[in-house]
Amino acid sequence: MRALPAGGTRTATTADWRGGGRLVQSRRALAAGLLAVAVAMTAVPATGAAQPATASPATSTSDSAATQAHTAGRVKVSGESLLYSWPGVYFEGRFRGTGVGIVLNDSAADYDVQVDGATVATLVKPGRTTRWVNGLRDAEHTVRLVKRNESQWVGSEFGGFVAASGGAILSKPAARGRQIEFIGDSLTVGYGNTSGSRDCSGDQVNRTTNTDRGYGALTARGLGADYQVNAFSGKGMVRNYNGGDPGNHYRAYYDRALLHVPGDVWNPGTWRPRLVVVYLGTNDFSTALNPGEPWSSRDSLAAAYRTAYGEFVQRLRNRYGGDTTIVAVGSGTFANDVQRVVQERNGAGDSRVRYWFLDSNGLDFQGCHYHFSANDHQVVAGRFRTFVDGLGVRW
């Protein structure tokens, strides 16, 4: 397996992971502190007939990862491997035999391994390794590897699948006919959604974030669609959480496949989603303006937000064409601003930009730092699916 690109590695702070913050002003401010940078590598015992995932030194594969695995995520080919950064990236394959190895090089992110639709292992910061799932029935199986959380400061590398002795890697699954892209911050990432506690250390956030159980992944699976979750905690349309890291807002990263590589540009290839969902604004407005920020008031910030939002929608329209439905999500104090952007686009003749109000009534916000819980994500996904069913998306 090839080594990851050098450079760009740094220690993450809590500010890097903040995203949703408070949906209403009465929510408690997010906790501060440094993220832990050392965690023991673990694997969850496998379920059913499979034995637990075990590690061995990384091995090479006879075929490249790109030919073995189906993925809809933003990846870049590097020799026989695939490099990536965004949360929720998944790789799907097929094999025959009693076991499968997953070749990885990642010391920052966590993964779920699913065989025949069931999660058989969770890999925590697996490092450079081949993780094996053995003890399966000697038959044809499907395997899915999905990145659970964020690791924007370093790249991840997938080296493909390896069949157990006597088995074989089969042709990869076909791409799904539908594609959906979700754009957002920590609320879209699924920040701390499996925690069950609002008080979390940085390490707890990492371990309890599961993008695969976020509303985006849930909605896409319900619609039988491939998907991307291009979400970045703490980032806003023009202003990041509490005014941090000025200028490096979400839009500065959107075109990248590798978030830690300045100037990186992802090639969309066959990625042409017919539904794009934009949920950005919580970080722009959830905290008061600080001295020295470029906006003198909430009104001037809102004006800049609306201008940037309109330009971003046009950027999406230019990339994906007129048949793509773009849904702009409004919530909390910025709902009216999002609605105004949609009204302006509609008035200019773009009827396939639609507004959806995310109703937070009934949500428990039991995720880390008052983010959506796993249950909340299911509720939001159900409400959004009802909305999508009435859109008339041109799949």
mmCIF file of N, CA, C and O in Angstrom, residues 204-289:
data_model
loop_
_atom_site.group_PDB
_atom_site.id
_atom_site.type_symbol
_atom_site.label_atom_id
_atom_site.label_comp_id
_atom_site.label_asym_id
_atom_site.label_seq_id
_atom_site.Cartn_x
_atom_site.Cartn_y
_atom_site.Cartn_z
ATOM 1 N N GLN A 204 -14.471 11.737 22.799
ATOM 2 C CA GLN A 204 -15.833 11.191 22.786
ATOM 3 C C GLN A 204 -16.590 11.625 21.537
ATOM 4 O O GLN A 204 -17.361 10.847 20.972
ATOM 5 N N VAL A 205 -16.375 12.857 21.107
ATOM 6 C CA VAL A 205 -17.006 13.308 19.865
ATOM 7 C C VAL A 205 -16.565 12.419 18.712
ATOM 8 O O VAL A 205 -17.381 11.941 17.911
ATOM 9 N N ASN A 206 -15.264 12.179 18.613
ATOM 10 C CA ASN A 206 -14.742 11.341 17.531
ATOM 11 C C ASN A 206 -15.344 9.947 17.535
ATOM 12 O O ASN A 206 -15.742 9.410 16.497
ATOM 13 N N ARG A 207 -15.387 9.354 18.711
ATOM 14 C CA ARG A 207 -15.844 7.964 18.808
ATOM 15 C C ARG A 207 -17.352 7.828 18.624
ATOM 16 O O ARG A 207 -17.829 6.755 18.272
ATOM 17 N N THR A 208 -18.117 8.874 18.916
ATOM 18 C CA THR A 208 -19.581 8.764 18.877
ATOM 19 C C THR A 208 -20.200 9.441 17.657
ATOM 20 O O THR A 208 -21.415 9.442 17.518
ATOM 21 N N THR A 209 -19.383 9.985 16.787
ATOM 22 C CA THR A 209 -19.892 10.526 15.523
ATOM 23 C C THR A 209 -20.045 9.391 14.518
ATOM 24 O O THR A 209 -19.119 8.616 14.311
ATOM 25 N N ASN A 210 -21.206 9.290 13.910
ATOM 26 C CA ASN A 210 -21.433 8.253 12.902
ATOM 27 C C ASN A 210 -22.247 8.843 11.759
ATOM 28 O O ASN A 210 -23.482 8.892 11.808
ATOM 29 N N THR A 211 -21.549 9.305 10.738
ATOM 30 C CA THR A 211 -22.201 9.913 9.583
ATOM 31 C C THR A 211 -23.144 8.940 8.903
ATOM 32 O O THR A 211 -24.156 9.344 8.318
ATOM 33 N N ASP A 212 -22.853 7.650 8.997
ATOM 34 C CA ASP A 212 -23.701 6.639 8.359
ATOM 35 C C ASP A 212 -25.065 6.544 9.028
ATOM 36 O O ASP A 212 -25.986 5.943 8.477
ATOM 37 N N ARG A 213 -25.203 7.144 10.225
ATOM 38 C CA ARG A 213 -26.497 7.194 10.902
ATOM 39 C C ARG A 213 -27.048 8.622 10.932
ATOM 40 O O ARG A 213 -27.927 8.941 11.722
ATOM 41 N N GLY A 214 -26.520 9.470 10.072
ATOM 42 C CA GLY A 214 -27.024 10.824 9.935
ATOM 43 C C GLY A 214 -28.201 10.887 8.992
ATOM 44 O O GLY A 214 -28.473 9.949 8.230
ATOM 45 N N TYR A 215 -28.901 12.018 9.004
ATOM 46 C CA TYR A 215 -30.116 12.131 8.194
ATOM 47 C C TYR A 215 -29.826 12.016 6.704
ATOM 48 O O TYR A 215 -30.669 11.537 5.934
ATOM 49 N N GLY A 216 -28.627 12.413 6.265
ATOM 50 C CA GLY A 216 -28.302 12.307 4.852
ATOM 51 C C GLY A 216 -28.227 10.870 4.384
ATOM 52 O O GLY A 216 -28.880 10.473 3.415
ATOM 53 N N ALA A 217 -27.409 10.071 5.090
ATOM 54 C CA ALA A 217 -27.273 8.661 4.723
ATOM 55 C C ALA A 217 -28.602 7.926 4.858
ATOM 56 O O ALA A 217 -28.955 7.093 4.003
ATOM 57 N N LEU A 218 -29.364 8.229 5.905
ATOM 58 C CA LEU A 218 -30.660 7.580 6.097
ATOM 59 C C LEU A 218 -31.624 7.920 4.964
ATOM 60 O O LEU A 218 -32.335 7.045 4.443
ATOM 61 N N THR A 219 -31.665 9.183 4.575
ATOM 62 C CA THR A 219 -32.545 9.595 3.478
ATOM 63 C C THR A 219 -32.153 8.909 2.183
ATOM 64 O O THR A 219 -33.006 8.389 1.452
ATOM 65 N N ALA A 220 -30.845 8.909 1.899
ATOM 66 C CA ALA A 220 -30.378 8.317 0.639
ATOM 67 C C ALA A 220 -30.683 6.829 0.573
ATOM 68 O O ALA A 220 -31.146 6.327 -0.459
ATOM 69 N N ARG A 221 -30.434 6.113 1.660
ATOM 70 C CA ARG A 221 -30.720 4.673 1.644
ATOM 71 C C ARG A 221 -32.211 4.418 1.477
ATOM 72 O O ARG A 221 -32.616 3.464 0.791
ATOM 73 N N GLY A 222 -33.036 5.263 2.073
ATOM 74 C CA GLY A 222 -34.475 5.107 1.902
ATOM 75 C C GLY A 222 -34.920 5.313 0.477
ATOM 76 O O GLY A 222 -35.933 4.744 0.040
ATOM 77 N N LEU A 223 -34.175 6.105 -0.268
ATOM 78 C CA LEU A 223 -34.498 6.386 -1.669
ATOM 79 C C LEU A 223 -33.706 5.497 -2.632
ATOM 80 O O LEU A 223 -33.821 5.647 -3.847
ATOM 81 N N GLY A 224 -32.889 4.600 -2.089
ATOM 82 C CA GLY A 224 -32.092 3.720 -2.944
ATOM 83 C C GLY A 224 -31.070 4.483 -3.756
ATOM 84 O O GLY A 224 -30.824 4.152 -4.919
ATOM 85 N N ALA A 225 -30.435 5.499 -3.149
ATOM 86 C CA ALA A 225 -29.531 6.384 -3.870
ATOM 87 C C ALA A 225 -28.106 6.275 -3.360
ATOM 88 O O ALA A 225 -27.865 6.031 -2.174
ATOM 89 N N ASP A 226 -27.142 6.482 -4.261
ATOM 90 C CA ASP A 226 -25.780 6.756 -3.844
ATOM 91 C C ASP A 226 -25.736 8.180 -3.314
ATOM 92 O O ASP A 226 -26.545 9.033 -3.696
ATOM 93 N N TYR A 227 -24.760 8.461 -2.451
ATOM 94 C CA TYR A 227 -24.754 9.785 -1.837
ATOM 95 C C TYR A 227 -23.356 10.221 -1.447
ATOM 96 O O TYR A 227 -22.442 9.410 -1.300
ATOM 97 N N GLN A 228 -23.197 11.521 -1.290
ATOM 98 C CA GLN A 228 -22.033 12.138 -0.683
ATOM 99 C C GLN A 228 -22.505 12.982 0.491
ATOM 100 O O GLN A 228 -23.531 13.650 0.397
ATOM 101 N N VAL A 229 -21.735 12.952 1.586
ATOM 102 C CA VAL A 229 -21.966 13.852 2.714
ATOM 103 C C VAL A 229 -20.756 14.775 2.781
ATOM 104 O O VAL A 229 -19.734 14.454 3.389
ATOM 105 N N ASN A 230 -20.851 15.891 2.101
ATOM 106 C CA ASN A 230 -19.757 16.852 2.040
ATOM 107 C C ASN A 230 -19.994 17.918 3.104
ATOM 108 O O ASN A 230 -20.423 19.036 2.819
ATOM 109 N N ALA A 231 -19.719 17.532 4.334
ATOM 110 C CA ALA A 231 -20.012 18.375 5.493
ATOM 111 C C ALA A 231 -18.743 18.597 6.305
ATOM 112 O O ALA A 231 -17.885 17.715 6.386
ATOM 113 N N PHE A 232 -18.653 19.772 6.941
ATOM 114 C CA PHE A 232 -17.439 20.185 7.632
ATOM 115 C C PHE A 232 -17.858 20.907 8.903
ATOM 116 O O PHE A 232 -18.392 22.007 8.861
ATOM 117 N N SER A 233 -17.599 20.298 10.045
ATOM 118 C CA SER A 233 -18.004 20.877 11.320
ATOM 119 C C SER A 233 -17.367 22.244 11.539
ATOM 120 O O SER A 233 -16.191 22.459 11.239
ATOM 121 N N GLY A 234 -18.150 23.149 12.090
ATOM 122 C CA GLY A 234 -17.655 24.466 12.441
ATOM 123 C C GLY A 234 -17.672 25.481 11.323
ATOM 124 O O GLY A 234 -17.444 26.665 11.571
ATOM 125 N N LYS A 235 -17.934 25.056 10.098
ATOM 126 C CA LYS A 235 -17.868 25.962 8.956
ATOM 127 C C LYS A 235 -19.238 26.554 8.642
ATOM 128 O O LYS A 235 -20.270 25.914 8.811
ATOM 129 N N GLY A 236 -19.209 27.798 8.170
ATOM 130 C CA GLY A 236 -20.425 28.469 7.754
ATOM 131 C C GLY A 236 -20.324 28.948 6.317
ATOM 132 O O GLY A 236 -19.298 28.755 5.657
ATOM 133 N N MET A 237 -21.375 29.590 5.852
ATOM 134 C CA MET A 237 -21.380 30.096 4.486
ATOM 135 C C MET A 237 -20.379 31.243 4.332
ATOM 136 O O MET A 237 -19.634 31.315 3.350
ATOM 137 N N VAL A 238 -20.337 32.159 5.305
ATOM 138 C CA VAL A 238 -19.364 33.251 5.280
ATOM 139 C C VAL A 238 -18.607 33.374 6.600
ATOM 140 O O VAL A 238 -17.537 33.966 6.656
ATOM 141 N N ARG A 239 -19.171 32.817 7.688
ATOM 142 C CA ARG A 239 -18.594 32.980 9.022
ATOM 143 C C ARG A 239 -18.603 31.629 9.733
ATOM 144 O O ARG A 239 -19.633 30.967 9.826
ATOM 145 N N ASN A 240 -17.450 31.261 10.266
ATOM 146 C CA ASN A 240 -17.358 30.011 11.007
ATOM 147 C C ASN A 240 -17.820 30.208 12.448
ATOM 148 O O ASN A 240 -18.070 31.338 12.886
ATOM 149 N N TYR A 241 -17.906 29.115 13.171
ATOM 150 C CA TYR A 241 -18.398 29.174 14.537
ATOM 151 C C TYR A 241 -17.612 30.194 15.355
ATOM 152 O O TYR A 241 -16.380 30.162 15.409
ATOM 153 N N ASN A 242 -18.328 31.130 15.969
ATOM 154 C CA ASN A 242 -17.756 32.172 16.835
ATOM 155 C C ASN A 242 -16.706 33.016 16.119
ATOM 156 O O ASN A 242 -15.810 33.576 16.745
ATOM 157 N N GLY A 243 -16.803 33.094 14.794
ATOM 158 C CA GLY A 243 -15.879 33.917 14.026
ATOM 159 C C GLY A 243 -14.499 33.323 13.851
ATOM 160 O O GLY A 243 -13.571 34.019 13.407
ATOM 161 N N GLY A 244 -14.327 32.047 14.154
ATOM 162 C CA GLY A 244 -13.014 31.415 14.080
ATOM 163 C C GLY A 244 -12.526 31.201 12.661
ATOM 164 O O GLY A 244 -13.310 31.099 11.713
ATOM 165 N N ASP A 245 -11.210 31.130 12.505
ATOM 166 C CA ASP A 245 -10.560 30.825 11.227
ATOM 167 C C ASP A 245 -11.151 31.668 10.094
ATOM 168 O O ASP A 245 -11.641 31.134 9.086
ATOM 169 N N PRO A 246 -11.122 33.006 10.229
ATOM 170 C CA PRO A 246 -11.794 33.867 9.252
ATOM 171 C C PRO A 246 -11.291 33.655 7.831
ATOM 172 O O PRO A 246 -10.090 33.473 7.601
ATOM 173 N N GLY A 247 -12.226 33.667 6.899
ATOM 174 C CA GLY A 247 -11.914 33.477 5.488
ATOM 175 C C GLY A 247 -11.945 32.040 5.041
ATOM 176 O O GLY A 247 -12.225 31.756 3.864
ATOM 177 N N ASN A 248 -11.676 31.111 5.947
ATOM 178 C CA ASN A 248 -11.691 29.692 5.597
ATOM 179 C C ASN A 248 -13.066 29.104 5.893
ATOM 180 O O ASN A 248 -13.209 28.161 6.669
ATOM 181 N N HIS A 249 -14.079 29.679 5.263
ATOM 182 C CA HIS A 249 -15.448 29.217 5.420
ATOM 183 C C HIS A 249 -15.676 27.966 4.576
ATOM 184 O O HIS A 249 -14.756 27.490 3.879
ATOM 185 N N TYR A 250 -16.886 27.445 4.625
ATOM 186 C CA TYR A 250 -17.173 26.190 3.929
ATOM 187 C C TYR A 250 -16.854 26.282 2.439
ATOM 188 O O TYR A 250 -16.279 25.357 1.851
ATOM 189 N N ARG A 251 -17.225 27.394 1.832
ATOM 190 C CA ARG A 251 -17.072 27.508 0.372
ATOM 191 C C ARG A 251 -15.614 27.392 -0.069
ATOM 192 O O ARG A 251 -15.336 26.995 -1.207
ATOM 193 N N ALA A 252 -14.674 27.719 0.829
ATOM 194 C CA ALA A 252 -13.262 27.624 0.491
ATOM 195 C C ALA A 252 -12.798 26.180 0.346
ATOM 196 O O ALA A 252 -11.766 25.912 -0.281
ATOM 197 N N TYR A 253 -13.549 25.241 0.909
ATOM 198 C CA TYR A 253 -13.171 23.824 0.886
ATOM 199 C C TYR A 253 -14.014 22.985 -0.071
ATOM 200 O O TYR A 253 -13.661 21.838 -0.353
ATOM 201 N N TYR A 254 -15.106 23.529 -0.538
ATOM 202 C CA TYR A 254 -16.102 22.700 -1.220
ATOM 203 C C TYR A 254 -15.547 21.954 -2.418
ATOM 204 O O TYR A 254 -15.930 20.808 -2.670
ATOM 205 N N ASP A 255 -14.653 22.542 -3.190
ATOM 206 C CA ASP A 255 -14.187 21.911 -4.423
ATOM 207 C C ASP A 255 -13.157 20.810 -4.197
ATOM 208 O O ASP A 255 -12.775 20.125 -5.142
ATOM 209 N N ARG A 256 -12.704 20.625 -2.966
ATOM 210 C CA ARG A 256 -11.620 19.684 -2.708
ATOM 211 C C ARG A 256 -12.111 18.244 -2.519
ATOM 212 O O ARG A 256 -13.196 18.016 -2.001
ATOM 213 N N ALA A 257 -11.251 17.311 -2.896
ATOM 214 C CA ALA A 257 -11.416 15.927 -2.466
ATOM 215 C C ALA A 257 -10.640 15.713 -1.173
ATOM 216 O O ALA A 257 -11.122 15.081 -0.244
ATOM 217 N N LEU A 258 -9.431 16.269 -1.117
ATOM 218 C CA LEU A 258 -8.559 16.135 0.054
ATOM 219 C C LEU A 258 -8.552 17.466 0.788
ATOM 220 O O LEU A 258 -7.936 18.438 0.349
ATOM 221 N N LEU A 259 -9.242 17.500 1.922
ATOM 222 C CA LEU A 259 -9.469 18.751 2.627
ATOM 223 C C LEU A 259 -8.184 19.371 3.162
ATOM 224 O O LEU A 259 -8.099 20.594 3.320
ATOM 225 N N HIS A 260 -7.189 18.551 3.459
ATOM 226 C CA HIS A 260 -5.945 19.042 4.047
ATOM 227 C C HIS A 260 -4.938 19.504 3.007
ATOM 228 O O HIS A 260 -3.824 19.906 3.360
ATOM 229 N N VAL A 261 -5.299 19.462 1.729
ATOM 230 C CA VAL A 261 -4.381 19.841 0.660
ATOM 231 C C VAL A 261 -4.864 21.141 0.024
ATOM 232 O O VAL A 261 -5.819 21.142 -0.757
ATOM 233 N N PRO A 262 -4.250 22.281 0.348
ATOM 234 C CA PRO A 262 -4.671 23.556 -0.253
ATOM 235 C C PRO A 262 -4.587 23.507 -1.770
ATOM 236 O O PRO A 262 -3.630 22.977 -2.344
ATOM 237 N N GLY A 263 -5.626 24.014 -2.405
ATOM 238 C CA GLY A 263 -5.651 24.046 -3.863
ATOM 239 C C GLY A 263 -6.108 22.762 -4.515
ATOM 240 O O GLY A 263 -6.222 22.703 -5.753
ATOM 241 N N ASP A 264 -6.362 21.724 -3.732
ATOM 242 C CA ASP A 264 -6.822 20.471 -4.325
ATOM 243 C C ASP A 264 -8.173 20.675 -4.998
ATOM 244 O O ASP A 264 -9.034 21.404 -4.495
ATOM 245 N N VAL A 265 -8.356 20.056 -6.153
ATOM 246 C CA VAL A 265 -9.618 20.156 -6.887
ATOM 247 C C VAL A 265 -10.082 18.757 -7.250
ATOM 248 O O VAL A 265 -9.349 17.975 -7.862
ATOM 249 N N TRP A 266 -11.301 18.445 -6.858
ATOM 250 C CA TRP A 266 -11.889 17.131 -7.139
ATOM 251 C C TRP A 266 -12.520 17.125 -8.517
ATOM 252 O O TRP A 266 -13.173 18.085 -8.933
ATOM 253 N N ASN A 267 -12.338 16.012 -9.237
ATOM 254 C CA ASN A 267 -12.958 15.832 -10.548
ATOM 255 C C ASN A 267 -14.265 15.075 -10.376
ATOM 256 O O ASN A 267 -14.255 13.900 -10.006
ATOM 257 N N PRO A 268 -15.426 15.709 -10.618
ATOM 258 C CA PRO A 268 -16.717 15.040 -10.376
ATOM 259 C C PRO A 268 -16.942 13.789 -11.208
ATOM 260 O O PRO A 268 -17.719 12.919 -10.813
ATOM 261 N N GLY A 269 -16.295 13.672 -12.379
ATOM 262 C CA GLY A 269 -16.495 12.486 -13.208
ATOM 263 C C GLY A 269 -17.955 12.237 -13.517
ATOM 264 O O GLY A 269 -18.638 13.100 -14.083
ATOM 265 N N THR A 270 -18.439 11.070 -13.120
ATOM 266 C CA THR A 270 -19.836 10.709 -13.394
ATOM 267 C C THR A 270 -20.785 11.161 -12.283
ATOM 268 O O THR A 270 -21.955 10.802 -12.292
ATOM 269 N N TRP A 271 -20.285 11.928 -11.340
ATOM 270 C CA TRP A 271 -21.132 12.390 -10.235
ATOM 271 C C TRP A 271 -22.010 13.536 -10.723
ATOM 272 O O TRP A 271 -21.546 14.657 -10.929
ATOM 273 N N ARG A 272 -23.298 13.264 -10.908
ATOM 274 C CA ARG A 272 -24.267 14.251 -11.371
ATOM 275 C C ARG A 272 -25.549 14.089 -10.557
ATOM 276 O O ARG A 272 -26.565 13.567 -11.048
ATOM 277 N N PRO A 273 -25.539 14.498 -9.300
ATOM 278 C CA PRO A 273 -26.720 14.295 -8.452
ATOM 279 C C PRO A 273 -27.920 15.071 -8.963
ATOM 280 O O PRO A 273 -27.799 16.214 -9.417
ATOM 281 N N ARG A 274 -29.070 14.451 -8.868
ATOM 282 C CA ARG A 274 -30.304 15.129 -9.244
ATOM 283 C C ARG A 274 -30.949 15.817 -8.042
ATOM 284 O O ARG A 274 -31.943 16.504 -8.187
ATOM 285 N N LEU A 275 -30.345 15.623 -6.861
ATOM 286 C CA LEU A 275 -30.801 16.312 -5.657
ATOM 287 C C LEU A 275 -29.576 16.730 -4.861
ATOM 288 O O LEU A 275 -28.734 15.903 -4.528
ATOM 289 N N VAL A 276 -29.482 18.034 -4.581
ATOM 290 C CA VAL A 276 -28.411 18.580 -3.742
ATOM 291 C C VAL A 276 -29.066 19.329 -2.595
ATOM 292 O O VAL A 276 -29.953 20.160 -2.799
ATOM 293 N N VAL A 277 -28.625 19.031 -1.379
ATOM 294 C CA VAL A 277 -29.219 19.599 -0.168
ATOM 295 C C VAL A 277 -28.176 20.466 0.530
ATOM 296 O O VAL A 277 -27.089 19.982 0.859
ATOM 297 N N VAL A 278 -28.493 21.738 0.745
ATOM 298 C CA VAL A 278 -27.575 22.678 1.379
ATOM 299 C C VAL A 278 -28.144 23.088 2.733
ATOM 300 O O VAL A 278 -29.239 23.658 2.800
ATOM 301 N N TYR A 279 -27.390 22.806 3.810
ATOM 302 C CA TYR A 279 -27.823 23.159 5.160
ATOM 303 C C TYR A 279 -26.652 23.860 5.857
ATOM 304 O O TYR A 279 -25.907 23.255 6.616
ATOM 305 N N LEU A 280 -26.479 25.137 5.559
ATOM 306 C CA LEU A 280 -25.413 25.951 6.127
ATOM 307 C C LEU A 280 -26.001 27.254 6.663
ATOM 308 O O LEU A 280 -26.808 27.889 5.978
ATOM 309 N N GLY A 281 -25.569 27.640 7.842
ATOM 310 C CA GLY A 281 -26.038 28.887 8.425
ATOM 311 C C GLY A 281 -25.996 28.895 9.935
ATOM 312 O O GLY A 281 -25.918 29.959 10.554
ATOM 313 N N THR A 282 -26.043 27.716 10.542
ATOM 314 C CA THR A 282 -26.024 27.658 11.996
ATOM 315 C C THR A 282 -24.761 28.307 12.546
ATOM 316 O O THR A 282 -24.806 29.097 13.492
ATOM 317 N N ASN A 283 -23.611 27.999 11.961
ATOM 318 C CA ASN A 283 -22.365 28.574 12.452
ATOM 319 C C ASN A 283 -22.259 30.066 12.167
ATOM 320 O O ASN A 283 -21.633 30.804 12.935
ATOM 321 N N ASP A 284 -22.860 30.508 11.081
ATOM 322 C CA ASP A 284 -22.824 31.930 10.754
ATOM 323 C C ASP A 284 -23.507 32.775 11.828
ATOM 324 O O ASP A 284 -23.046 33.879 12.145
ATOM 325 N N PHE A 285 -24.605 32.247 12.396
ATOM 326 C CA PHE A 285 -25.469 33.082 13.223
ATOM 327 C C PHE A 285 -25.619 32.643 14.680
ATOM 328 O O PHE A 285 -26.264 33.332 15.458
ATOM 329 N N SER A 286 -25.039 31.518 15.079
ATOM 330 C CA SER A 286 -25.327 30.993 16.415
ATOM 331 C C SER A 286 -24.586 31.710 17.534
ATOM 332 O O SER A 286 -24.911 31.522 18.707
ATOM 333 N N THR A 287 -23.589 32.518 17.215
ATOM 334 C CA THR A 287 -22.856 33.259 18.239
ATOM 335 C C THR A 287 -22.810 34.737 17.874
ATOM 336 O O THR A 287 -22.895 35.111 16.700
ATOM 337 N N ALA A 288 -22.666 35.571 18.891
ATOM 338 C CA ALA A 288 -22.608 37.017 18.679
ATOM 339 C C ALA A 288 -21.329 37.404 17.940
ATOM 340 O O ALA A 288 -20.290 36.737 18.043
ATOM 341 N N LEU A 289 -21.396 38.491 17.184
ATOM 342 C CA LEU A 289 -20.219 38.994 16.486
ATOM 343 C C LEU A 289 -19.173 39.471 17.489
ATOM 344 O O LEU A 289 -19.496 40.035 18.543
#
